[in-house]
């Protein structure tokens, strides 16, 4: 996920998990989700415009 700030390790794990869910479950794109980090509860913006491979 591109951004200007470095992503914390806990947030990166949440992003990785969400990308796996999107890759396996979603067939319609774009997918735009705001999800809380599982550890620090920071809101993460997940934006996927095409199906990841």
PDB file of C-alpha atoms in Angstrom:
ATOM      1  CA  UNK A   1       0.000   0.000   0.000  1.00  0.00           C
ATOM      2  CA  UNK A   2       1.731   3.171  -1.116  1.00  0.00           C
ATOM      3  CA  UNK A   3       2.034   6.023   1.335  1.00  0.00           C
ATOM      4  CA  UNK A   4       4.419   8.587   2.716  1.00  0.00           C
ATOM      5  CA  UNK A   5       4.556   7.173   6.252  1.00  0.00           C
ATOM      6  CA  UNK A   6       6.297   3.972   7.260  1.00  0.00           C
ATOM      7  CA  UNK A   7       3.769   1.281   8.169  1.00  0.00           C
ATOM      8  CA  UNK A   8       4.036  -0.237  11.639  1.00  0.00           C
ATOM      9  CA  UNK A   9       4.614  -4.003  11.790  1.00  0.00           C
ATOM     10  CA  UNK A  10       1.235  -4.653  13.426  1.00  0.00           C
ATOM     11  CA  UNK A  11      -0.538  -2.610  10.738  1.00  0.00           C
ATOM     12  CA  UNK A  12       1.374  -4.415   7.976  1.00  0.00           C
ATOM     13  CA  UNK A  13       0.138  -7.779   9.310  1.00  0.00           C
ATOM     14  CA  UNK A  14      -3.464  -6.515   9.156  1.00  0.00           C
ATOM     15  CA  UNK A  15      -2.968  -5.196   5.610  1.00  0.00           C
ATOM     16  CA  UNK A  16      -1.453  -8.523   4.536  1.00  0.00           C
ATOM     17  CA  UNK A  17      -4.367 -10.445   6.059  1.00  0.00           C
ATOM     18  CA  UNK A  18      -6.948  -8.178   4.397  1.00  0.00           C
ATOM     19  CA  UNK A  19      -5.203  -8.471   1.012  1.00  0.00           C
ATOM     20  CA  UNK A  20      -5.376 -12.266   1.347  1.00  0.00           C
ATOM     21  CA  UNK A  21      -9.123 -12.069   2.105  1.00  0.00           C
ATOM     22  CA  UNK A  22      -9.673  -9.738  -0.857  1.00  0.00           C
ATOM     23  CA  UNK A  23      -7.600 -11.966  -3.162  1.00  0.00           C
ATOM     24  CA  UNK A  24      -9.586 -15.092  -2.188  1.00  0.00           C
ATOM     25  CA  UNK A  25     -13.099 -13.707  -1.700  1.00  0.00           C
ATOM     26  CA  UNK A  26     -13.856 -10.640  -3.803  1.00  0.00           C
ATOM     27  CA  UNK A  27     -14.814 -10.804  -7.483  1.00  0.00           C
ATOM     28  CA  UNK A  28     -16.030  -7.225  -7.986  1.00  0.00           C
ATOM     29  CA  UNK A  29     -13.613  -4.298  -7.897  1.00  0.00           C
ATOM     30  CA  UNK A  30     -12.809  -1.689  -6.667  1.00  0.00           C
ATOM     31  CA  UNK A  31     -12.747  -2.747  -3.012  1.00  0.00           C
ATOM     32  CA  UNK A  32     -12.594   0.248  -0.666  1.00  0.00           C
ATOM     33  CA  UNK A  33     -12.445  -0.570   3.047  1.00  0.00           C
ATOM     34  CA  UNK A  34     -11.382   1.184   6.219  1.00  0.00           C
ATOM     35  CA  UNK A  35     -10.353  -1.439   8.769  1.00  0.00           C
ATOM     36  CA  UNK A  36      -8.886  -1.089  12.267  1.00  0.00           C
ATOM     37  CA  UNK A  37      -5.451  -2.542  12.964  1.00  0.00           C
ATOM     38  CA  UNK A  38      -5.892  -5.642  15.105  1.00  0.00           C
ATOM     39  CA  UNK A  39      -3.315  -4.466  17.676  1.00  0.00           C
ATOM     40  CA  UNK A  40      -3.067  -0.661  17.789  1.00  0.00           C
ATOM     41  CA  UNK A  41      -6.609   0.041  16.455  1.00  0.00           C
ATOM     42  CA  UNK A  42      -5.346   2.646  13.952  1.00  0.00           C
ATOM     43  CA  UNK A  43      -7.731   2.935  10.990  1.00  0.00           C
ATOM     44  CA  UNK A  44      -6.138   1.563   7.808  1.00  0.00           C
ATOM     45  CA  UNK A  45      -7.410   2.573   4.377  1.00  0.00           C
ATOM     46  CA  UNK A  46      -7.484  -0.470   2.099  1.00  0.00           C
ATOM     47  CA  UNK A  47      -7.985   0.469  -1.556  1.00  0.00           C
ATOM     48  CA  UNK A  48      -7.779  -2.221  -4.261  1.00  0.00           C
ATOM     49  CA  UNK A  49      -8.800  -1.213  -7.771  1.00  0.00           C
ATOM     50  CA  UNK A  50      -7.980  -4.417  -9.689  1.00  0.00           C
ATOM     51  CA  UNK A  51      -7.806  -8.081  -8.678  1.00  0.00           C
ATOM     52  CA  UNK A  52      -4.408  -8.812  -7.072  1.00  0.00           C
ATOM     53  CA  UNK A  53      -2.529 -11.790  -8.455  1.00  0.00           C
TER      54      UNK A  53
END
